XYZ file of C-alpha atoms in Angstrom:
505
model
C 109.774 116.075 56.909
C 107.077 117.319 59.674
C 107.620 121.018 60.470
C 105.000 120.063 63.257
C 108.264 117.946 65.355
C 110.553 119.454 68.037
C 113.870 118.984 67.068
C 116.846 119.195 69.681
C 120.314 118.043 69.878
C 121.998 117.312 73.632
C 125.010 114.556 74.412
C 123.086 112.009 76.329
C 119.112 111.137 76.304
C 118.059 109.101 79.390
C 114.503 107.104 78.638
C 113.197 106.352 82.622
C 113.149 108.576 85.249
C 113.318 105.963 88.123
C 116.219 105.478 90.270
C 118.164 103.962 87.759
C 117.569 106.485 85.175
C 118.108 109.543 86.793
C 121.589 108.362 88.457
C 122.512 107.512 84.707
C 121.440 111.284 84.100
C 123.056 112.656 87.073
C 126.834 110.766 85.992
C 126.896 111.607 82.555
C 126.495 115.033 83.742
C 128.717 115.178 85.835
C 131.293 113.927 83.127
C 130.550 116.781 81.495
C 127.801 115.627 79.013
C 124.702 118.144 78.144
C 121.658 115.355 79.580
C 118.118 115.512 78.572
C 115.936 112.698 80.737
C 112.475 111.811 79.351
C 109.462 109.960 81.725
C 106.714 108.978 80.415
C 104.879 109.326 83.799
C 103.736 112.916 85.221
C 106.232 112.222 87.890
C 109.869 111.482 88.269
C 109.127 108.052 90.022
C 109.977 104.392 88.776
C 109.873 100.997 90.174
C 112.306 102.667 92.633
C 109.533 104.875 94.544
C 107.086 101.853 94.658
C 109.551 99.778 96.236
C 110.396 98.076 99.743
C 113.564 100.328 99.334
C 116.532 98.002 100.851
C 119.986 97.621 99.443
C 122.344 94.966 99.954
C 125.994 95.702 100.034
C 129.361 94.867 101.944
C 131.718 97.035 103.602
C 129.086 99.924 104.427
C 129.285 102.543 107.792
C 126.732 100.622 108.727
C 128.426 97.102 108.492
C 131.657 98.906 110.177
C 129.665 100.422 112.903
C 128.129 96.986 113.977
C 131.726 95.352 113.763
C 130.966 93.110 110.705
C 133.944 91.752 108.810
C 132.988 91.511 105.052
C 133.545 91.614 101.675
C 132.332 91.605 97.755
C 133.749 87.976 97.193
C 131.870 86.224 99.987
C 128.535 88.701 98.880
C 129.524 87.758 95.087
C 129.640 83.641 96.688
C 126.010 84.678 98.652
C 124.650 85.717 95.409
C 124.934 82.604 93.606
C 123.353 80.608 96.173
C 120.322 82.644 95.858
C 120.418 82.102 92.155
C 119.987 78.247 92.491
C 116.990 79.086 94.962
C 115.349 81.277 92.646
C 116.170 79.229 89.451
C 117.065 76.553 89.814
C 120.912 74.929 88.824
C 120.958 74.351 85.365
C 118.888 77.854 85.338
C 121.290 79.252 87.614
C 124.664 78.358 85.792
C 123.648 80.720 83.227
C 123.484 83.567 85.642
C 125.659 86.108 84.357
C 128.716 86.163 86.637
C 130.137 89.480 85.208
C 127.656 91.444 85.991
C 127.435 90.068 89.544
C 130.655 90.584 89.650
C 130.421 94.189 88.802
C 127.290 94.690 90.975
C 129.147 93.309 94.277
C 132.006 95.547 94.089
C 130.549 98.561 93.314
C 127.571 99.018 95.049
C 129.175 99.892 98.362
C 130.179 103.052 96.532
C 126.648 103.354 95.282
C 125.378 103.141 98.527
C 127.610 105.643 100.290
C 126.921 108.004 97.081
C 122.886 107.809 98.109
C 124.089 108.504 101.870
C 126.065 111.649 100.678
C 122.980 112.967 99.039
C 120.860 112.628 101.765
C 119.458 109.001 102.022
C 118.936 107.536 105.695
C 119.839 104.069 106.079
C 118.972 101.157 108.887
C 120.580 98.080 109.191
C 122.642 96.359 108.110
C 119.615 93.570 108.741
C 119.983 89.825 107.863
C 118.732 87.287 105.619
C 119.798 83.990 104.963
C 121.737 82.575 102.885
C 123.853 85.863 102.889
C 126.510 84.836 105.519
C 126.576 88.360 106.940
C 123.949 91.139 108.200
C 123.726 92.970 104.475
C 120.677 94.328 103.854
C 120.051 98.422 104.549
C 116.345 99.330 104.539
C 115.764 102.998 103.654
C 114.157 105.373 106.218
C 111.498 106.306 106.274
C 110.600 104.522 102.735
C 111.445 104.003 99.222
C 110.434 107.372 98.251
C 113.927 109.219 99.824
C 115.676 107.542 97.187
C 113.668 110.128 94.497
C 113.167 113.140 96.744
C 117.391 113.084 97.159
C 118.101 111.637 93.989
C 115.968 114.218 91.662
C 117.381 117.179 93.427
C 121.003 116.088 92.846
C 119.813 115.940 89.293
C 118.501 118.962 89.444
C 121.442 120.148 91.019
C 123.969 118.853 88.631
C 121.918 120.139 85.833
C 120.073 117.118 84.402
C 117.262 118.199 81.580
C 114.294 115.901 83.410
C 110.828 115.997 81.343
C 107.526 113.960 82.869
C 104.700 113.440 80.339
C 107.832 112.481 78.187
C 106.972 109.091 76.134
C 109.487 107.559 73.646
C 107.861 105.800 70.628
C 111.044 104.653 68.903
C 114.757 105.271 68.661
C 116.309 106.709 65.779
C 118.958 105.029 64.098
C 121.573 105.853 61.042
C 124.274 103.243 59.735
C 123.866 101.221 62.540
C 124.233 103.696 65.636
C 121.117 104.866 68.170
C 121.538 108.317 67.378
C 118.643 110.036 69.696
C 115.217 109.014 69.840
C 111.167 109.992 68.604
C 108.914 111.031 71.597
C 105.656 113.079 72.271
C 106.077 115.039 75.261
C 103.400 116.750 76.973
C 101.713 115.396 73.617
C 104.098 117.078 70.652
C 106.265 114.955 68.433
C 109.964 115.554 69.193
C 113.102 113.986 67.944
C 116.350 114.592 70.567
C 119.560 114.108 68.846
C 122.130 112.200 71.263
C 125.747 113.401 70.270
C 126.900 110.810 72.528
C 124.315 107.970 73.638
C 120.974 106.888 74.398
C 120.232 104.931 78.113
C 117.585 103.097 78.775
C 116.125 103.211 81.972
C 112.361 102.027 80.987
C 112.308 99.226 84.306
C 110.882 95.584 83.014
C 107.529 94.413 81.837
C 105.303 93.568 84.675
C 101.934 95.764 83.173
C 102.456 94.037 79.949
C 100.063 91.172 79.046
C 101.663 90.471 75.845
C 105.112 90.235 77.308
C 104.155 88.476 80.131
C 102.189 85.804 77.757
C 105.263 85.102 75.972
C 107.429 84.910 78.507
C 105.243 83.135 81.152
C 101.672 82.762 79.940
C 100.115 82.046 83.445
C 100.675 85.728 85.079
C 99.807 87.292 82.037
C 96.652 88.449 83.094
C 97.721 89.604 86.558
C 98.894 93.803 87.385
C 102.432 94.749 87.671
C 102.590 96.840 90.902
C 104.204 99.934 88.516
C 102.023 100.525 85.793
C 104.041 102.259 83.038
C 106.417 99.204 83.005
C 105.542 97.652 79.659
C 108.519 96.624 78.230
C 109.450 99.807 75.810
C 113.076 99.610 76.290
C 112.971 95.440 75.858
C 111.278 96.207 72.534
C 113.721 99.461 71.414
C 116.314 96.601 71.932
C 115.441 93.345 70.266
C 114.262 95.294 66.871
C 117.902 96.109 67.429
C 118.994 92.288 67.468
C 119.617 92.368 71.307
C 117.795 89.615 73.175
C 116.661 89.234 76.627
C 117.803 86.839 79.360
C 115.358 85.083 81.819
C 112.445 86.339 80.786
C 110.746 83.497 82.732
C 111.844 84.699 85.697
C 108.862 86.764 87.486
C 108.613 88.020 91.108
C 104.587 87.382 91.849
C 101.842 86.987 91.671
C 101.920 87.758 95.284
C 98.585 89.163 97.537
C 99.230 92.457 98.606
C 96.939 95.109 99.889
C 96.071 98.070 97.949
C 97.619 101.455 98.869
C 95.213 104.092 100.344
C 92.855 106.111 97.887
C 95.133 109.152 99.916
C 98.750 108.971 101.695
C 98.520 109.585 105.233
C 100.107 113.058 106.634
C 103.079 111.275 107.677
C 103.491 109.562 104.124
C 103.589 112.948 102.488
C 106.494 114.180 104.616
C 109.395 114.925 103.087
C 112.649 112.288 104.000
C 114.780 115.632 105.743
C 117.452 114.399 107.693
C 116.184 115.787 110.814
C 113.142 112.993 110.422
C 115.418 110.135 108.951
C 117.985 110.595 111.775
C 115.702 110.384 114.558
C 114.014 107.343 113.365
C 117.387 105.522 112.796
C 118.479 106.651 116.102
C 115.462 105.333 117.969
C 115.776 102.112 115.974
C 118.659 101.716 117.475
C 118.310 102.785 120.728
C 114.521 102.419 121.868
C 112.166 99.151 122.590
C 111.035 98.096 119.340
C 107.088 98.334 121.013
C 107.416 101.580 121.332
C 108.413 102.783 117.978
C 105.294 100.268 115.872
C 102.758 102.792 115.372
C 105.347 105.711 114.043
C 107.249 102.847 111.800
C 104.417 101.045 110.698
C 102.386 104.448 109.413
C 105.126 104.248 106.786
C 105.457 100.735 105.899
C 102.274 99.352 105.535
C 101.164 100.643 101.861
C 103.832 97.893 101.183
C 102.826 94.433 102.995
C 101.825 91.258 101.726
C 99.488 88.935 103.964
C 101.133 85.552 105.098
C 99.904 81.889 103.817
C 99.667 81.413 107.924
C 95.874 83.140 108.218
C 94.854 80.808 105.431
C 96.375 77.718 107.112
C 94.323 78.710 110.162
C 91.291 78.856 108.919
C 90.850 82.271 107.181
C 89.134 82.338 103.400
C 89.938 84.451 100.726
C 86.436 86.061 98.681
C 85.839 88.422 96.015
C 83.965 91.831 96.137
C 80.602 89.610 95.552
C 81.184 87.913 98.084
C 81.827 84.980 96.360
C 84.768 82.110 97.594
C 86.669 81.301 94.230
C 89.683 79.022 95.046
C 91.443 76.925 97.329
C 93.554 79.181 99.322
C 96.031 76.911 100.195
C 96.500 75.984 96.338
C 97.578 79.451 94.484
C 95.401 81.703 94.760
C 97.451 84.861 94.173
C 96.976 83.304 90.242
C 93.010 82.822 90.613
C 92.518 86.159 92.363
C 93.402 87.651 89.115
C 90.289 86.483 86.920
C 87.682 87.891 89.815
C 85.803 91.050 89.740
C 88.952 93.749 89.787
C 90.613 91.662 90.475
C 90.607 92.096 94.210
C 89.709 89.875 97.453
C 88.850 90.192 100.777
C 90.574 87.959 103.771
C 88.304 86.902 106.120
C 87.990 85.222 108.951
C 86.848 84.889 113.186
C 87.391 86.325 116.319
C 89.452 83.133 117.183
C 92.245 84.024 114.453
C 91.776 87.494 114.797
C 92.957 87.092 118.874
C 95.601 84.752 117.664
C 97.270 86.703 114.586
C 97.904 89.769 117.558
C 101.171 87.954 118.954
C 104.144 85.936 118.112
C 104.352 83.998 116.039
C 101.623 84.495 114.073
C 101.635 87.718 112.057
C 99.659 89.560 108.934
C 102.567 90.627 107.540
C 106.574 91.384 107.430
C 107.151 94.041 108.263
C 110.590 96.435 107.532
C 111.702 98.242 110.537
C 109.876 96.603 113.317
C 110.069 92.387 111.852
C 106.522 92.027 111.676
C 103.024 93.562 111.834
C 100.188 92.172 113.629
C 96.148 92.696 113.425
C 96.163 95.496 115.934
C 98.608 97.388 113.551
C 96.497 97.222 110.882
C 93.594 98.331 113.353
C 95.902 101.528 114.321
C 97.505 101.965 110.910
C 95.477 101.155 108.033
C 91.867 101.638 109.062
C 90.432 101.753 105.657
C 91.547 97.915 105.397
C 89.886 96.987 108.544
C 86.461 95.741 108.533
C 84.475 93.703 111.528
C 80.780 92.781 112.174
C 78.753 90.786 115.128
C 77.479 89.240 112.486
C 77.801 87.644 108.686
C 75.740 90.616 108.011
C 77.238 93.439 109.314
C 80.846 92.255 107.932
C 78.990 91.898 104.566
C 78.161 95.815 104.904
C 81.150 97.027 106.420
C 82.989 95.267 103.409
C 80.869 96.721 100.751
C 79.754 92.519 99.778
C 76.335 91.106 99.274
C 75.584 89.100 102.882
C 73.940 86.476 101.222
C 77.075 85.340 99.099
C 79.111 86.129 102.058
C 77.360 83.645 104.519
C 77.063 81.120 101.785
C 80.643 81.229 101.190
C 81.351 80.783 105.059
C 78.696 77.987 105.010
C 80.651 76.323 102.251
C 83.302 76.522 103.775
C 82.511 74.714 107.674
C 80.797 72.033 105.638
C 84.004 71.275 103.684
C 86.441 68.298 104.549
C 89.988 68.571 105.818
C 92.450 70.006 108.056
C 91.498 73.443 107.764
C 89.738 74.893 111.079
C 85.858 76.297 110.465
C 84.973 79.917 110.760
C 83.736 79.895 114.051
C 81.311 82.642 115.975
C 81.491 86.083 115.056
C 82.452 88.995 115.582
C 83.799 88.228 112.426
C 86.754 90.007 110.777
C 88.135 90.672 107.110
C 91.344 92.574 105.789
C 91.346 94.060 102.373
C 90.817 95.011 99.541
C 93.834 92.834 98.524
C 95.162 92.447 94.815
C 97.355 89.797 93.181
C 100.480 91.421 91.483
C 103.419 91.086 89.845
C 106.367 92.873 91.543
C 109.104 92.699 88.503
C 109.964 90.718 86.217
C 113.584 89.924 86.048
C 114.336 89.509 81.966
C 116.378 92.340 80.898
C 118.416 92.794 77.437
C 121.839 91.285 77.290
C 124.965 93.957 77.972
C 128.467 93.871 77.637
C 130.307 94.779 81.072
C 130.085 98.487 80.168
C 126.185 98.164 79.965
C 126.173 98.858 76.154
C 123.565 96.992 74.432
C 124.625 93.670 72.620
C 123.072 91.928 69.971
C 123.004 88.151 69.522
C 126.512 87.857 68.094
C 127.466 89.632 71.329
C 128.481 92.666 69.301
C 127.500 96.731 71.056
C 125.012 98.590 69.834
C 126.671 101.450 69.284
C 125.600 104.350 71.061
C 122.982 102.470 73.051
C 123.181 101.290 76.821
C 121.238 100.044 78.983
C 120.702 100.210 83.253
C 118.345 98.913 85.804
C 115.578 95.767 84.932
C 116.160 96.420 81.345
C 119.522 96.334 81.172
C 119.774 93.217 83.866
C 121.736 91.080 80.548
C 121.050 87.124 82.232
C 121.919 88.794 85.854
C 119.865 87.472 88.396
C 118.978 89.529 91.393
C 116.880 87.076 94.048
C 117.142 88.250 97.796
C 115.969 91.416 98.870
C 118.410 94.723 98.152
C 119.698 93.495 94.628
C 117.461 95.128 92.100
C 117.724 98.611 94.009
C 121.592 97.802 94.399
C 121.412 96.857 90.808
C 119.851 100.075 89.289
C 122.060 102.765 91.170
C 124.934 100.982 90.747
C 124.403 100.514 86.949
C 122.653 103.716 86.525
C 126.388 105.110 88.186
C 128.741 103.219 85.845
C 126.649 103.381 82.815
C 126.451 107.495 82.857
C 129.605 107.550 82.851
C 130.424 105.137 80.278
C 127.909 107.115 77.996
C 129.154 110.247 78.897
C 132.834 109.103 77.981
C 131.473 107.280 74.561
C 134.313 104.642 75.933
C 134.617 100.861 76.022
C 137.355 100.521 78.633
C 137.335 98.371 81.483
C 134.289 99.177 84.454
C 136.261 100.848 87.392
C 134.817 101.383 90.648
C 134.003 105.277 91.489
């Protein structure tokens, strides 16, 4: 026995201090259960901060407010249709309908939960096939879902460690019974009375998971970088097994966040902010609102096919043109020099991607952003030159590859248009990544780990990306509306040590 190790005893341990982890913490606690939450990062953050941050639910304020008629059932029909797209059907049939099930009907009262806390909502926006307006995007971004959702935990009482990392669970006739981690660098062991959760997201940063699972991303970054698949591995030496672990959002091009968040970016989501901007996005032009919307949104956006269909070439930080960019090159981008790129291309498309309908990005809040808001919003992605030359310099490339590359490119055959006369332009650094990955461990309807024989783990659950059990979660709003609304149920499942029936709450 080490006299070196912490040893402490609580009800529930929480592994994950995302969105789905902390509301886990927050309802356990507020069944009554002593909750200790352990992050590995140095901040309360998650998948959940890095996100888009929309949620897609029926039967909101927001759906009221606008007059829309709808329901779980025809959301719960919605979802399946998405399945097929993602999927496939054969794929798709295996989509665990409980879960969805589960997720439709209670994430209305996830959502309104988030609103009571504090968490400003827009919308309800649409997107097809969902029959009705359903997704809510978060004002003024993703990060409002930690800011409110830490300080209820703190609130309520929740134990929350950073620098917190869990090396194994710990185990005695069969049950979890707490778990082995180093925080801030000293061995512990934390005794759960009750349960462990785990909240440790998917395994997007993990080459070797990735390579088993689907060998051709596994050299490309997952957007969060702690996601490594701890809590898929604390499960299967458990006998649990995880469901569509094919299934992988990415690679997809999207720019790199600034070295620094802007002033407005490091505001904190008050009311008295989030109110005003829902109010004007209801009320005002949206022309008048891009520059204040867009300073928030566009650490986030991904550059459309459309500027490579027109004649815009993707090269690496030598310079150097490395694929066909009509032909994937989100998966070649990956093998180049850090694996970033540079967009480049001429005046002609620069003067063209400034209107409808051709845009650099999506773009929440105001549809879709354009070169000028890039210009105005993100600078330090910018870069233009009279010449090969001074575009070279401005992007920090050797000229000499650069105008090759050009060169090679005019002199080609096909449909694409030529790089014309300068001034030239470029956009990036861009990187290829790999959003999520959608494999999770399988779960009973209480989000208790299963095994094989579809027997519990006793004492273990599971919530968010790793506890997703063969649920599939295409269209944008279902992973967020996925990890509150299992991080709510499965707190207080834990809390209750219970196996009764999920209730909504």
């Amino acid at each position: 026995m080490n006299a070196d190790v912490v040893r402490e005893e609580t009800d529930i341990v929480v592994v994950g201090g995302g969105g789905s982890g902390l509301t886990a913490a927050i309802f356990a606690r507020r069944e009554g259960a002593q909750t200790i939450l352990l992050e590995k990062h140095t901040e309360l953050r998650g998948s959940t901060g890095l996100s888009i941050g929309s949620i897609t639910a029926t039967g909101t304020p927001h759906q009221r407010q606008a007059g829309i008629v709808d329901d779980p059932q025809a959301h719960f029909e919605d979802m399946g249709k998405f399945a097929v797209k993602l999927a496939g059907d054969r794929a798709a049939a295996a989509d665990n309908e409980e879960l969805r099930r589960i997720l439709v009907e209670n994430v209305p009262a996830s959502v309104e939960w988030l609103m009571s806390l504090g968490v400003t909502f827009y919308g309800p926006m649409p997107e097809p096939p969902h029959r009705q307006p359903r997704m809510h995007n978060v004002l003024p971004n993703s990060r409002a879902y930690i800011y409110f959702v830490a300080r209820e935990a703190r609130r309520v009482g929740v134990d929350a460690r950073v620098n917190a990392t869990v090396e194994r669970l710990l185990v005695e006739d069969g049950r979890v019974v707490g778990v082995a981690a180093r925080i801030d660098g000293r061995p512990h062991e934390l005794r759960a009375r009750r349960a462990v959760v785990l909240a440790t997201g998917d395994y997007s940063s993990s080459p070797d998971w990735k390579r088993r699972f689907n060998p051709a991303v596994a050299e490309v970054d997952g957007v969060n970088t702690t996601n490594v698949g701890d809590g898929h591995r604390f499960g299967e030496e458990l006998g649990a097994e995880v469901k569509f672990g094919e299934v992988v959002y990415g690679p997809n091009l999207r720019f790199m966040p600034p070295a620094k968040p802007s002033a407005l970016l490091r505001l904190p989501p008050h009311r008295l902010l989030t109110g005003a901007m829902r109010l004007a996005l209801e009320r005002l032009p949206t022309w008048s609102l891009r520059p204040f919307i867009l300073s928030f949104v566009t650490t986030y956006l991904s550059p459309e096919p459309s500027l490579f269909r027109e004649g815009a070439i993707l090269v690496n930080k030598r310079g150097e043109r490395f694929a066909d960019e009509l032909d994937r090159p989100n998966y070649a981008l990956a093998e180049q020099p850090d694996k970033v790129g540079y967009i480049v291309f001429d005046d002609e498309v620069a003067r063209k991607f400034g209107k409808w309908p051709h845009f650099i990005s999506t773009a929440p809040g105001v549809a879709y952003a354009y070169l000028q808001d890039y210009k105005r919003t993100r600078p330090d992605l910018y870069h233009r030159g009279r010449s090969v030359e001074e575009l070279a310099a401005s992007m920090g490339v050797p000229a000499p590859a650069l105008g090759k590359a050009i060169s090679a490119h005019n002199a080609a055959p096909g449909d694409r248009p030529p790089i014309g006369k300068g001034p030239f332009h470029a956009l990036g650094p861009v990187k290829s990544w790999i959003i999520l990955t959608d494999g999770g461990l399988t779960v009973n309807r209480n989000h208790q780990v299963t095994r094989g024989d579809g027997q519990a783990i006793p004492g273990l659950y599971a919530v968010g990306s790793v506890g997703q059990g063969g649920l599939l979660l295409e269209g944008h709003g279902h992973h967020l509306a996925w990890a509150f609304t299992s991080g709510r149920l499965a707190g207080i499942h834990a809390a209750r040590n219970d196996s009764g029936i999920t209730t909504r709450r």
